[in-house]
C-alpha cells in the first residue's frame, strides 16, 4: 500500500519518502543574490524530506522579482550555493533549485531594470521593493526576437544549478510569474507566435522546458503549474484546454515531474492527471481556516493518483516535518511576522519535536 512514507524513484533519484518541501521565498539572500551559511543550515535542517525544492532563484538580473532573493546567473552565486547543496547532501537529502523569472512582477527599485512581460499589462496589486510595497509598474512587452533568450535563461540557470551541486531544477510556471504570464489570456495579448491561440500561449513554457532538458537532462527537470490560480491578476479563460495542451506537449520531453497546485476544481485536476503520464507532485489547497496542509490532504491526493505531496508552510516551523507526519505528532505553527523579515529568527530557531518523559 502506497503511503507518504513509501519510497519513490524520481528521475535518477531514489527518494526515501513522498514528502516534498515546496518552494517558499524567505528573502534571506546576501547582497548580490548570494546564498548564505544560514540558508545552508535552513535547508539542511529539512533534509529528511524526500525532495527539497528551493525558494525561487532568478535566472537573470531582469528576472529578479523581490529584493533579498538569490540568483543563479553569476559565478559568485554558483559558488555560494555549493555550501547549501553540500549541507543538504551531507544530511542525506536531495534538492532541486526552483528557477523563477518574475517577468512583470518586479520593480526598477529592486534590480534597476524595467520589468518585461509578454505584453504591456501591469500585474494587479503592489510589488515588493527595498523601500516597501509599490504599485506594479507597466512592463515592457518583449519583442518576438527577444522571447527565446528569456526562455533560454531557464536552461542557463539550470546548468549553473547543476554546477552548484543541485540534483535538478524546477521551472516556476505558476503563480503569475513569467511562464504563467505567457499562459494567461489577459496578461498575454500578443498576436505573434507566442500569443493568441492556446498553442501560441503554451509555446514559451514548452520552449523553456525543452531548452532546460537539452541543458541538464529530462531526469533533472520539473515544472510547477497553478491551473486557474489567478495570482497577480493573471486570468486563464480556458483552463482545461490550456493545461491539457501544455501537459501533452511536455509529456514528449520526459520531464522528471509536474508539480501542480490544487488551484482548479478537482475534476479538472484529475483530468490533467490522466493527461500527464509521468510523476506528479501535488500541492494541496489549504482547507478553509487551516494554517497548513496536513496528513489528511496528503492522503486524499495520494489516493487520487498523485505520486508525491508537497508541503509549504508546515515545513517553516517543523524542520522534522516528515517524522511528525509519520508518528502523528503535533505540527507547530509558524510566526507569519518572520516569513520575510530577514535574519535567523523564525528561520533557524524552530526546533525538532521535544519529547518529554
XYZ file of C-alpha atoms in Angstrom:
357
model
C 0.000 0.000 0.000
C 1.377 3.398 -1.023
C 1.727 5.960 1.774
C 3.601 9.206 2.288
C 6.464 7.124 3.647
C 6.849 4.712 0.739
C 9.968 5.264 -1.333
C 9.739 6.589 -4.890
C 12.050 6.679 -7.905
C 12.114 10.212 -9.343
C 14.258 10.532 -12.442
C 17.704 9.453 -11.323
C 16.948 9.819 -7.617
C 15.644 7.278 -5.136
C 13.502 9.195 -2.651
C 13.047 7.644 0.815
C 9.540 9.096 1.148
C 6.959 11.043 -0.855
C 7.108 14.264 1.145
C 8.341 17.253 -0.866
C 9.332 20.555 0.696
C 7.626 23.111 -1.524
C 9.471 26.216 -2.733
C 8.970 29.194 -0.417
C 10.557 32.631 -0.695
C 12.253 33.562 2.574
C 14.308 36.565 1.260
C 17.443 35.768 3.261
C 19.996 36.059 0.436
C 23.013 38.342 0.795
C 23.793 41.314 -1.431
C 24.405 40.226 -4.993
C 21.885 37.404 -4.729
C 24.304 35.156 -2.836
C 23.289 32.147 -0.761
C 24.439 32.282 2.858
C 25.559 29.935 5.663
C 22.163 30.447 7.306
C 20.457 29.253 4.131
C 22.679 26.165 4.179
C 21.581 25.406 7.750
C 17.916 26.065 6.955
C 17.771 23.574 4.084
C 19.995 21.023 5.830
C 17.634 21.034 8.829
C 14.860 19.874 6.475
C 16.844 17.242 4.567
C 14.616 14.355 5.715
C 12.111 15.446 3.052
C 12.065 13.077 0.102
C 12.873 16.109 -2.030
C 13.509 19.774 -1.246
C 12.621 22.381 -3.857
C 14.438 25.614 -3.094
C 12.981 29.079 -2.935
C 12.601 30.793 -6.305
C 16.001 31.643 -7.792
C 16.258 34.302 -10.500
C 17.928 33.193 -13.764
C 18.959 36.750 -14.662
C 19.030 40.193 -13.101
C 15.940 41.251 -15.043
C 14.227 38.079 -13.823
C 14.515 39.126 -10.154
C 11.083 39.691 -8.653
C 11.691 40.537 -4.997
C 14.539 42.076 -3.014
C 16.581 39.664 -0.933
C 16.185 36.704 -3.295
C 19.073 34.555 -4.556
C 20.269 34.146 -8.121
C 21.937 31.631 -10.405
C 23.356 33.876 -13.109
C 26.855 34.711 -11.843
C 29.863 32.607 -10.904
C 29.772 34.078 -7.387
C 26.170 32.936 -6.945
C 27.052 29.425 -8.104
C 29.911 29.256 -5.609
C 27.674 30.492 -2.789
C 25.074 27.771 -3.440
C 27.622 24.955 -3.037
C 27.549 25.323 0.748
C 23.767 24.762 0.602
C 23.787 21.692 -1.624
C 26.724 20.162 0.256
C 24.944 20.655 3.589
C 21.752 19.037 2.289
C 23.635 16.104 0.784
C 25.715 15.635 3.935
C 22.441 15.289 5.846
C 21.213 12.692 3.354
C 18.864 14.934 1.374
C 18.116 15.775 -2.244
C 17.483 19.309 -3.532
C 16.220 20.901 -6.758
C 16.575 24.630 -7.468
C 13.393 26.400 -8.478
C 14.171 28.710 -11.404
C 11.872 31.741 -11.183
C 11.729 34.613 -13.693
C 9.404 37.246 -12.256
C 8.533 38.895 -15.564
C 6.179 41.805 -14.897
C 6.104 41.093 -11.137
C 9.116 43.259 -10.362
C 10.148 46.886 -9.979
C 13.074 49.077 -11.099
C 13.826 49.888 -7.444
C 14.593 46.204 -6.882
C 17.015 45.496 -9.720
C 17.458 48.792 -11.584
C 15.632 47.499 -14.646
C 12.177 47.976 -16.103
C 10.273 44.694 -15.876
C 9.431 42.778 -19.034
C 6.432 40.666 -19.878
C 4.523 39.177 -22.775
C 2.505 42.417 -23.081
C 2.489 45.921 -21.634
C -0.071 44.954 -18.969
C 0.811 45.532 -15.302
C 0.257 42.978 -12.585
C -2.592 43.582 -10.177
C -1.629 44.957 -6.790
C 1.600 46.118 -5.213
C 5.018 44.515 -5.630
C 7.749 44.322 -3.000
C 10.663 46.762 -3.284
C 13.581 47.666 -0.988
C 11.550 50.619 0.324
C 8.279 48.755 0.759
C 5.274 47.833 -1.409
C 4.732 49.897 -4.557
C 2.176 49.682 -7.381
C 3.201 47.178 -10.045
C 4.727 49.071 -12.983
C 3.735 48.644 -16.614
C 6.211 46.136 -18.074
C 7.902 46.471 -21.421
C 6.435 43.986 -23.887
C 9.131 41.642 -25.199
C 9.828 41.765 -28.916
C 9.359 38.445 -30.686
C 13.103 38.165 -31.262
C 13.788 38.622 -27.518
C 11.466 35.909 -26.238
C 13.786 32.935 -26.961
C 16.611 34.421 -24.868
C 14.317 34.600 -21.847
C 13.232 31.003 -22.416
C 16.904 30.068 -22.662
C 17.660 31.822 -19.369
C 15.964 28.951 -17.502
C 18.337 26.493 -19.176
C 21.393 28.629 -18.463
C 20.416 28.855 -14.801
C 19.835 25.096 -14.765
C 23.407 24.477 -15.961
C 24.664 26.699 -13.183
C 22.427 24.907 -10.671
C 23.919 21.534 -11.553
C 27.397 23.071 -11.336
C 26.439 24.314 -7.854
C 25.531 20.768 -6.811
C 21.747 20.779 -7.149
C 20.200 17.439 -8.105
C 17.942 19.154 -10.638
C 15.710 22.151 -11.250
C 12.050 23.058 -11.195
C 10.834 25.717 -13.630
C 8.430 28.097 -11.891
C 5.499 28.117 -14.287
C 2.943 29.043 -11.619
C 1.659 31.926 -9.506
C 1.621 34.720 -12.060
C 5.342 34.860 -12.894
C 6.765 34.935 -16.426
C 5.784 31.474 -17.698
C 2.365 31.922 -16.127
C 2.066 35.349 -17.777
C 2.595 33.794 -21.208
C -0.070 31.163 -20.428
C -2.529 33.869 -19.432
C -5.392 35.196 -21.528
C -5.223 38.701 -20.027
C -1.506 39.233 -19.322
C -0.614 37.896 -22.780
C -2.260 39.971 -25.529
C 0.306 39.078 -28.182
C -0.615 38.443 -31.803
C 2.648 36.747 -32.782
C 3.517 33.063 -32.368
C 3.749 33.432 -28.570
C 0.177 34.588 -28.078
C -3.421 34.338 -29.199
C -4.288 30.662 -29.502
C -3.681 28.029 -26.848
C -0.831 26.704 -28.989
C 0.722 30.165 -29.002
C 0.326 30.797 -25.291
C 1.930 27.485 -24.255
C 4.885 27.935 -26.609
C 7.083 29.863 -24.157
C 6.636 27.263 -21.404
C 7.430 24.406 -23.792
C 10.496 26.171 -25.205
C 11.818 26.929 -21.704
C 11.325 23.312 -20.642
C 12.839 21.912 -23.844
C 15.896 24.143 -23.514
C 16.353 23.036 -19.907
C 16.063 19.370 -20.857
C 18.728 19.915 -23.509
C 20.936 21.622 -20.919
C 20.750 19.259 -17.945
C 18.602 16.283 -18.952
C 14.937 15.416 -18.562
C 15.539 13.444 -15.363
C 16.759 16.674 -13.725
C 13.901 18.887 -14.920
C 10.492 19.508 -13.360
C 7.907 22.272 -13.713
C 5.390 23.795 -11.299
C 1.976 24.981 -12.539
C -1.098 26.591 -10.929
C -4.038 25.999 -13.294
C -6.582 28.806 -12.982
C -4.742 30.220 -9.983
C -5.321 33.929 -10.619
C -2.147 35.152 -8.894
C -1.060 38.766 -9.525
C -4.182 39.315 -11.637
C -3.446 36.549 -14.136
C -6.551 35.068 -15.745
C -6.870 31.902 -17.847
C -10.172 31.685 -19.669
C -9.776 28.105 -20.877
C -8.040 26.170 -18.097
C -8.849 22.549 -19.114
C -7.929 23.100 -22.778
C -4.848 25.174 -21.972
C -3.296 22.776 -19.481
C -4.250 19.645 -21.382
C -2.407 21.060 -24.387
C 0.570 22.092 -22.258
C 0.913 18.741 -20.489
C 0.541 16.911 -23.793
C 3.478 18.869 -25.200
C 5.550 18.478 -22.040
C 4.936 14.726 -21.956
C 7.072 14.365 -25.055
C 10.053 15.820 -23.169
C 10.086 13.139 -20.449
C 10.321 15.570 -17.532
C 11.100 14.201 -14.078
C 7.810 15.562 -12.774
C 4.992 18.073 -12.990
C 4.203 19.914 -9.742
C 0.539 21.002 -9.666
C -1.034 23.373 -7.211
C -4.642 22.401 -6.485
C -5.912 25.736 -7.794
C -8.536 24.292 -10.178
C -11.621 22.168 -9.488
C -10.784 18.608 -8.513
C -12.341 17.144 -11.655
C -10.081 19.354 -13.784
C -7.009 18.266 -11.850
C -7.985 14.600 -12.179
C -8.316 15.040 -15.936
C -4.841 16.594 -16.016
C -3.505 13.644 -14.005
C -4.852 11.349 -16.744
C -3.197 13.532 -19.394
C 0.196 13.580 -17.686
C 1.907 10.148 -17.857
C 4.841 10.920 -15.589
C 5.438 11.598 -11.921
C 3.006 14.066 -10.350
C 3.733 16.214 -7.306
C 0.526 17.666 -5.840
C 0.432 20.745 -3.638
C -2.965 20.654 -1.887
C -5.006 23.782 -1.348
C -5.446 24.544 2.328
C -8.878 23.732 3.731
C -10.926 26.699 4.946
C -9.442 28.106 8.145
C -6.383 25.846 8.086
C -2.919 27.307 8.580
C -1.030 24.486 6.866
C -1.526 21.289 4.921
C -1.649 18.095 6.966
C -1.748 14.338 6.586
C -5.415 14.109 5.552
C -4.961 16.338 2.482
C -1.831 14.393 1.541
C -3.566 11.025 1.820
C -6.508 12.340 -0.200
C -4.319 13.258 -3.170
C -2.208 10.119 -2.974
C -5.475 8.212 -3.239
C -6.379 10.212 -6.361
C -3.164 9.323 -8.169
C -0.543 11.830 -7.075
C 2.923 10.332 -6.569
C 4.364 12.943 -4.213
C 2.870 15.609 -1.944
C 4.452 18.997 -1.322
C 4.154 20.852 1.960
C 4.894 24.554 2.278
C 4.177 26.461 5.480
C 4.265 23.321 7.622
C 7.993 22.998 6.857
C 8.772 26.505 8.152
C 8.222 25.737 11.842
C 8.760 21.984 11.614
C 12.201 21.051 10.292
C 11.353 17.467 11.304
C 8.002 17.515 9.485
C 8.443 14.037 7.981
C 8.819 12.465 11.413
C 5.905 14.468 12.797
C 3.690 13.246 9.971
C 4.932 9.682 10.349
C 4.259 9.496 14.089
C 1.230 11.824 14.223
C 2.993 14.413 16.363
C 1.629 17.979 16.594
C 2.582 20.300 13.744
C 3.806 23.591 15.204
C 2.506 26.891 13.803
C 4.899 29.386 12.238
C 5.157 33.058 13.128
C 3.999 34.811 9.956
C 5.692 38.041 11.025
C 9.077 36.369 10.450
C 8.383 34.981 6.975
C 10.121 37.803 5.096
C 11.816 39.881 7.794
C 15.345 38.526 7.255
C 17.712 37.253 9.920
C 17.795 33.901 11.676
C 14.809 34.434 13.982
C 11.873 32.488 12.589
C 14.273 30.864 10.144
C 16.733 28.711 12.090
C 15.083 28.946 15.504
C 12.350 26.306 15.150
C 13.320 23.094 16.978
C 12.575 19.473 16.256
C 9.821 17.996 18.403
C 10.775 17.951 22.066
C 9.843 14.637 23.694
C 9.084 14.670 27.416
C 9.439 11.767 29.813
